[in-house]
PDB file of C-alpha atoms and ligand atoms in Angstrom:
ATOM      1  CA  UNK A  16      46.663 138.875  55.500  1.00  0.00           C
ATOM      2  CA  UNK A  17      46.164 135.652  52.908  1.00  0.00           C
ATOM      3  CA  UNK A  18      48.846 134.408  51.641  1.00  0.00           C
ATOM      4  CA  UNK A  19      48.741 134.141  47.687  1.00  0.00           C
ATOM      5  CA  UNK A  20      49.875 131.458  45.630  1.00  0.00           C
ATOM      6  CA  UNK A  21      51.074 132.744  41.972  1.00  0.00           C
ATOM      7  CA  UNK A  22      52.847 131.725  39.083  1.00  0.00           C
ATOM      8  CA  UNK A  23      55.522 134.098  38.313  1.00  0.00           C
ATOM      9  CA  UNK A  24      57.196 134.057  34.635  1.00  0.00           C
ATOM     10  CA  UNK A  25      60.539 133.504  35.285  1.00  0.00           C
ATOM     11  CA  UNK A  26      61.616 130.640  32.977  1.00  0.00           C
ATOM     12  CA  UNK A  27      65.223 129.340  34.004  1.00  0.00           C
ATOM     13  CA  UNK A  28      65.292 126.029  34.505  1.00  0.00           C
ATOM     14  CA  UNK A  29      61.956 124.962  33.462  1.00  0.00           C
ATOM     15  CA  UNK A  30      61.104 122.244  30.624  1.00  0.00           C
ATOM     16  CA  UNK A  31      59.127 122.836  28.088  1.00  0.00           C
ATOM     17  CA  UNK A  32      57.176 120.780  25.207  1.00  0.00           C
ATOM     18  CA  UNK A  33      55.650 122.045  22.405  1.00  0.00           C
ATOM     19  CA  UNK A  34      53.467 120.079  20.341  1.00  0.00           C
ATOM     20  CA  UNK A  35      51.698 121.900  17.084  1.00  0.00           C
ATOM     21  CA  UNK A  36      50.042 120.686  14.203  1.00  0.00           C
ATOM     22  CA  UNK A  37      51.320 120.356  10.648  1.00  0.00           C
ATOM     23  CA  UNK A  38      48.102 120.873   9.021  1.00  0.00           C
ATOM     24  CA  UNK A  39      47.582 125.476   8.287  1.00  0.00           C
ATOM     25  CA  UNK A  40      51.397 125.416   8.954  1.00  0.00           C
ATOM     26  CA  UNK A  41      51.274 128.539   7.253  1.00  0.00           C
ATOM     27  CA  UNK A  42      49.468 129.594  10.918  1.00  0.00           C
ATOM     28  CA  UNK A  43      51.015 127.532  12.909  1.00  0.00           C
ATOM     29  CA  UNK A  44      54.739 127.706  12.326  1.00  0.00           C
ATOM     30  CA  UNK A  45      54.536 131.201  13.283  1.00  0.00           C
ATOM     31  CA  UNK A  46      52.785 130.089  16.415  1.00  0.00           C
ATOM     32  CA  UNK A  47      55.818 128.342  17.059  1.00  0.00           C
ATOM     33  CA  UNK A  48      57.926 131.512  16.880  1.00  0.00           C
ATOM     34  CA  UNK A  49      56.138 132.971  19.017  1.00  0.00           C
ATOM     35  CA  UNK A  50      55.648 130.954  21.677  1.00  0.00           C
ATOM     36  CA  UNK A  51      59.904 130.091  21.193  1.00  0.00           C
ATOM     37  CA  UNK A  52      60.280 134.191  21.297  1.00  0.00           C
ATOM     38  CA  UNK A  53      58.273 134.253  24.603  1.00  0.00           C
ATOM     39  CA  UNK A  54      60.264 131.168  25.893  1.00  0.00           C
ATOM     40  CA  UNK A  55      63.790 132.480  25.328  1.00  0.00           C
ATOM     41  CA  UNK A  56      62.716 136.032  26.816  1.00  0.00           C
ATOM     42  CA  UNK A  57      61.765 134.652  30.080  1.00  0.00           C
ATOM     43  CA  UNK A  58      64.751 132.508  30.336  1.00  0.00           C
ATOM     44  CA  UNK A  59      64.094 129.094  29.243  1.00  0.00           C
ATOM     45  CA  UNK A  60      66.923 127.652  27.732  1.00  0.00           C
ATOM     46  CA  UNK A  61      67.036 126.431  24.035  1.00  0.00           C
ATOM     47  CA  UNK A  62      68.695 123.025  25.294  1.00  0.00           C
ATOM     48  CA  UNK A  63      65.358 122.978  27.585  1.00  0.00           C
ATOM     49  CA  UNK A  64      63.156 122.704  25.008  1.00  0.00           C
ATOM     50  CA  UNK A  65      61.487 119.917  22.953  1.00  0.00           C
ATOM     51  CA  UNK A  66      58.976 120.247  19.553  1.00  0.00           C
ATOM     52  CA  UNK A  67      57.060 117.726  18.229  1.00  0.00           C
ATOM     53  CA  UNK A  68      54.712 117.546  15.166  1.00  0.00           C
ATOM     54  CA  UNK A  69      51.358 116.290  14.582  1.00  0.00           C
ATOM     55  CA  UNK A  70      49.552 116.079  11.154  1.00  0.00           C
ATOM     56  CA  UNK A  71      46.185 118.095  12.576  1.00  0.00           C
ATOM     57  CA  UNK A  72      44.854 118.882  15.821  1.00  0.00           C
ATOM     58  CA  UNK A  73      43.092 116.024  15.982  1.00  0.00           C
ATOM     59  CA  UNK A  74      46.146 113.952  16.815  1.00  0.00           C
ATOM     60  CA  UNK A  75      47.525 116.685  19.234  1.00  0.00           C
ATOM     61  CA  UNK A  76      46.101 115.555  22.627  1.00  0.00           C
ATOM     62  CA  UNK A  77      47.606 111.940  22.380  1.00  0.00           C
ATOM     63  CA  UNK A  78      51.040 113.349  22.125  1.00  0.00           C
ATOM     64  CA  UNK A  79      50.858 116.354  24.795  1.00  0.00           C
ATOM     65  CA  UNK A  80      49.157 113.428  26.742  1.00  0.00           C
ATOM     66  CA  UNK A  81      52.269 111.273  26.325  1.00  0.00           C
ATOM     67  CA  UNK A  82      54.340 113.983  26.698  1.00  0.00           C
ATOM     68  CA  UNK A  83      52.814 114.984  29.479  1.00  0.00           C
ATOM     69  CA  UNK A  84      52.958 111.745  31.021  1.00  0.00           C
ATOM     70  CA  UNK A  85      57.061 111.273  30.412  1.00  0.00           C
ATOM     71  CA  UNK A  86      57.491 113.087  33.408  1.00  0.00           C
ATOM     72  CA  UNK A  87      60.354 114.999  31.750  1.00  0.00           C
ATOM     73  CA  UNK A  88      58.503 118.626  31.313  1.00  0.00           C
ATOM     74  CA  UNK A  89      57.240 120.727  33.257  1.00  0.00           C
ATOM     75  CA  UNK A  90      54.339 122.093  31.077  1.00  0.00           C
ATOM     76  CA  UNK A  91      53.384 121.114  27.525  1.00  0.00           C
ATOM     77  CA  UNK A  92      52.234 123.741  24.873  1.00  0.00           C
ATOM     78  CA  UNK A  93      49.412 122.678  22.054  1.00  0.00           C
ATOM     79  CA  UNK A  94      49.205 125.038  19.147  1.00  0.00           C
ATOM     80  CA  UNK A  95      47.044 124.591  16.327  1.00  0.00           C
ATOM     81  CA  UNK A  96      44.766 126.772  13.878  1.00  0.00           C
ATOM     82  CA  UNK A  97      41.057 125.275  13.086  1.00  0.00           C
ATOM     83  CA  UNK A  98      40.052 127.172  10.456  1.00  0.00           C
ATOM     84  CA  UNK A  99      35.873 127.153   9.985  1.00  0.00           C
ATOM     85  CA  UNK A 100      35.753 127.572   6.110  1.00  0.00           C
ATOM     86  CA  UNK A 101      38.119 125.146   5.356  1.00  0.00           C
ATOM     87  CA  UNK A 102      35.525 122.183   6.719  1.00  0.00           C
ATOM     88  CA  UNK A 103      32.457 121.289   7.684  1.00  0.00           C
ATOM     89  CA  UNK A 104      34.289 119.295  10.703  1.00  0.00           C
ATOM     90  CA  UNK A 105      35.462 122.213  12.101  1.00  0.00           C
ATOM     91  CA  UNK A 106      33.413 121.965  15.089  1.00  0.00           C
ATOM     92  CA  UNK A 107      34.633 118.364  15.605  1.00  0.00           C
ATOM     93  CA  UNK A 108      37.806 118.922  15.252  1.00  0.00           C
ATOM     94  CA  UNK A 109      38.144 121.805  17.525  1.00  0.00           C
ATOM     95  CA  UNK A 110      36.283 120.225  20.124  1.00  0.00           C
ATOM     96  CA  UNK A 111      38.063 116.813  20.303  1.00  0.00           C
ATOM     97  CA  UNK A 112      41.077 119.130  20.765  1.00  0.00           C
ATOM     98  CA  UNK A 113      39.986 121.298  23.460  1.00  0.00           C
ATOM     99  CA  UNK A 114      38.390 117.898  25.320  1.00  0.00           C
ATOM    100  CA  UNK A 115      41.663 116.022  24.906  1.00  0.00           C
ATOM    101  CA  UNK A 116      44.111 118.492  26.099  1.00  0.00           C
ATOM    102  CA  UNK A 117      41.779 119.398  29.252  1.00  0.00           C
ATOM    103  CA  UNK A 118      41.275 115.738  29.932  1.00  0.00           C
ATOM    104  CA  UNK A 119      45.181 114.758  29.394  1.00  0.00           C
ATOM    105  CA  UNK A 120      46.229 117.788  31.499  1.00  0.00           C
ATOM    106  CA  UNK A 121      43.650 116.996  34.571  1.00  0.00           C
ATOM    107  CA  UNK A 122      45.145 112.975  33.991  1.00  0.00           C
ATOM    108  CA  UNK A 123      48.594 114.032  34.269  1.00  0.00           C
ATOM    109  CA  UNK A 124      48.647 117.259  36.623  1.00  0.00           C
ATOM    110  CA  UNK A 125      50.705 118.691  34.304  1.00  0.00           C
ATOM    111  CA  UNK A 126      49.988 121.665  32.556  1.00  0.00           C
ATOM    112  CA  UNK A 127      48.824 121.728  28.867  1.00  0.00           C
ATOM    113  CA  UNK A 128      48.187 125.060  27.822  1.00  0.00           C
ATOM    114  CA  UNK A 129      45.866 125.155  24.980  1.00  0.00           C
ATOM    115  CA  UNK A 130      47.286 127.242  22.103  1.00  0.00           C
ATOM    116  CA  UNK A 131      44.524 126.721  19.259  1.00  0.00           C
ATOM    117  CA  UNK A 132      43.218 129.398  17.281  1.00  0.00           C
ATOM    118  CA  UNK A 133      39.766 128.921  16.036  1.00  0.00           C
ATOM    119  CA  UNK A 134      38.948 130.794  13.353  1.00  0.00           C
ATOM    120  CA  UNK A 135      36.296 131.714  11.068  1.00  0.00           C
ATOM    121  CA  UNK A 136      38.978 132.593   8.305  1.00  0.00           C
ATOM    122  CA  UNK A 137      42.181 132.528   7.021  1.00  0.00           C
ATOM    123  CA  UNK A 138      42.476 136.440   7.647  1.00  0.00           C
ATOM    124  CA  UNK A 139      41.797 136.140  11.261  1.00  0.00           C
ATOM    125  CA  UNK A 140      43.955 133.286  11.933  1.00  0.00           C
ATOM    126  CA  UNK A 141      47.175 135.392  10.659  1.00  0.00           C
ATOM    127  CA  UNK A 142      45.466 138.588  12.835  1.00  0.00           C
ATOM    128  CA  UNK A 143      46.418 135.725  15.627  1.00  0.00           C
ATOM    129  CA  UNK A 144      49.498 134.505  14.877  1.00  0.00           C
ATOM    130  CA  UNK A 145      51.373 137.259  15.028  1.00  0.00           C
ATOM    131  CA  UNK A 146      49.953 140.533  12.677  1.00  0.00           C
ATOM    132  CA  UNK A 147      47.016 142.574  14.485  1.00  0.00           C
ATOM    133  CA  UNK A 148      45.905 140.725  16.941  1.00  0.00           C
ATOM    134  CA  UNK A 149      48.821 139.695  18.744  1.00  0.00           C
ATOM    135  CA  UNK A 150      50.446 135.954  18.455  1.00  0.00           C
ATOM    136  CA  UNK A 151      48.809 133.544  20.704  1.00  0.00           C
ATOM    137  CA  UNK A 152      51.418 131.748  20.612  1.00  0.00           C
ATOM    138  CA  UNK A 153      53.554 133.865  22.196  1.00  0.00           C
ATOM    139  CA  UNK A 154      50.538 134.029  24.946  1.00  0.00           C
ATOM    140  CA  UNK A 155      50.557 130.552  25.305  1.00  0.00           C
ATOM    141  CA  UNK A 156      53.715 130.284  25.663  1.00  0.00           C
ATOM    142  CA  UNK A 157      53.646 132.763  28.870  1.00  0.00           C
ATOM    143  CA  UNK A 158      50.391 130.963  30.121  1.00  0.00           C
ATOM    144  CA  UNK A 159      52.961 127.808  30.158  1.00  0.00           C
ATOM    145  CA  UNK A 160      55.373 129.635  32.252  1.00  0.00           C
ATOM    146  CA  UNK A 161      53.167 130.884  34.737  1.00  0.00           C
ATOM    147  CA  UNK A 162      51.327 127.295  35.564  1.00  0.00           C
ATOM    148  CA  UNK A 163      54.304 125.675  35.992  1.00  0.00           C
ATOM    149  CA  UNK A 164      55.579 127.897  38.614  1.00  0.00           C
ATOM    150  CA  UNK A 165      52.334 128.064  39.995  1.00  0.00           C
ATOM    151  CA  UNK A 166      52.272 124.466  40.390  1.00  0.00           C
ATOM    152  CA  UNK A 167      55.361 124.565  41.404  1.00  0.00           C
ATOM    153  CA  UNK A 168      54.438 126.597  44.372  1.00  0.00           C
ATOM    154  CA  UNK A 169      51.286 124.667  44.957  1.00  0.00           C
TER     155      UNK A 169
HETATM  156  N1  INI B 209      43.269 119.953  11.447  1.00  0.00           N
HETATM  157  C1  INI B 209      43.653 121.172  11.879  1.00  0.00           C
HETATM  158  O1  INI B 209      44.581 121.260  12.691  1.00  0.00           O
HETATM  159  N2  INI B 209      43.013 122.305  11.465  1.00  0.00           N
HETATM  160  C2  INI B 209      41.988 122.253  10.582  1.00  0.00           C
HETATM  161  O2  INI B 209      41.443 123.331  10.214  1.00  0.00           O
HETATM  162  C3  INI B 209      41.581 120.988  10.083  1.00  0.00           C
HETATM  163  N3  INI B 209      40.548 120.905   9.112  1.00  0.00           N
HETATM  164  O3  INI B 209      40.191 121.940   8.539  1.00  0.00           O
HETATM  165  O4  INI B 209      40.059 119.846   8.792  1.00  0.00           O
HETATM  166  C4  INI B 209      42.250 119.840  10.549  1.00  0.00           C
HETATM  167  N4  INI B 209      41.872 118.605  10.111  1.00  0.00           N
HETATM  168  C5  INI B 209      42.710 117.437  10.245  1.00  0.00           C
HETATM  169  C6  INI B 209      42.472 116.708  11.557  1.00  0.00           C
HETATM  170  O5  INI B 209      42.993 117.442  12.647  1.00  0.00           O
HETATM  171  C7  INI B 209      43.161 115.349  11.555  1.00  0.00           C
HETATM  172  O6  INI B 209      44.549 115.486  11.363  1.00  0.00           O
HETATM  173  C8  INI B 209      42.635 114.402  10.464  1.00  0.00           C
HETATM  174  O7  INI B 209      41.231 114.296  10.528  1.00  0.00           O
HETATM  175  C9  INI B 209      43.233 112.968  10.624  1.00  0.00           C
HETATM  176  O8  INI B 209      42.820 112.409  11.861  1.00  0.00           O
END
């Protein structure tokens, strides 16, 4: 039979960066909860992980790039919320995002999980982070957990 390579989500020992944006930090603080509630449950230690800020998405990529790039974590989470009727850039801004963290992730090898939500309102941003639709920061923050060890394994 194949042998199969998985990530499992056991989190001791593993490093962790989060990076989120300032800008809807009414959304995106609670991303950050989540993704720290998912973190602690699977056993990554508080002294194990790091958060930096950016002002808006925009800016995120750069700094899970050069966090990325430090060598010192072993996966890097980017949460954001891009919220449609807020600006006509929306589509910009959300793709610049999406680009840079896939580009700085493939750079680096390490993984950069991409925890933006993209909404078309401010309703179904908080559905995201946290009321009905889950919190994807809490997902992201799992999806972290599992590429590391997966790449860990690799
Ligand atoms: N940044 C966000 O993270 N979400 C948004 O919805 C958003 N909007 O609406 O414009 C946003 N803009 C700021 C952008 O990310 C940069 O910080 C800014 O353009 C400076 O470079």
């Amino acid at each position: 039979m194949a042998r199969e390579i998985t990530g499992n989500l056991d989190g001791k020992g593993l490093k962790i960066a989060i990076v989120l944006s300032r800008f809807n930090d009414f959304i995106t603080e609670r991303l950050l909860n989540g993704a720290m509630d998912a973190l602690k449950r699977h056993g990554v230690s508080d002294d194990d992980i790091v958060v930096s800020r950016t002002p808006g998405s925009f800016e995120i990529p750069l700094v899970a790039c050069k966090l990325a790039e430090s060598g010192n974590w072993n996966a890097v989470i980017a949460l954001s919320a891009i919220i449609r009727g807020e600006t006509p850039h929306f589509d910009f801004v959300a793709g610049e995002m999406a680009k840079g963290v896939a580009k700085a992730s493939m750079d680096t090898g390490i993984p950069i999980i991409y925890g933006a939500i993209t909404a078309d309102s401010l309703d179904q941003a908080i559905n995201r982070a946290g009321a009905k639709s889950g919190n994807k920061g809490f997902t992201a923050a799992e999806a972290a957990i599992e590429m590391a060890n997966l790449l860990k394994e690799i």
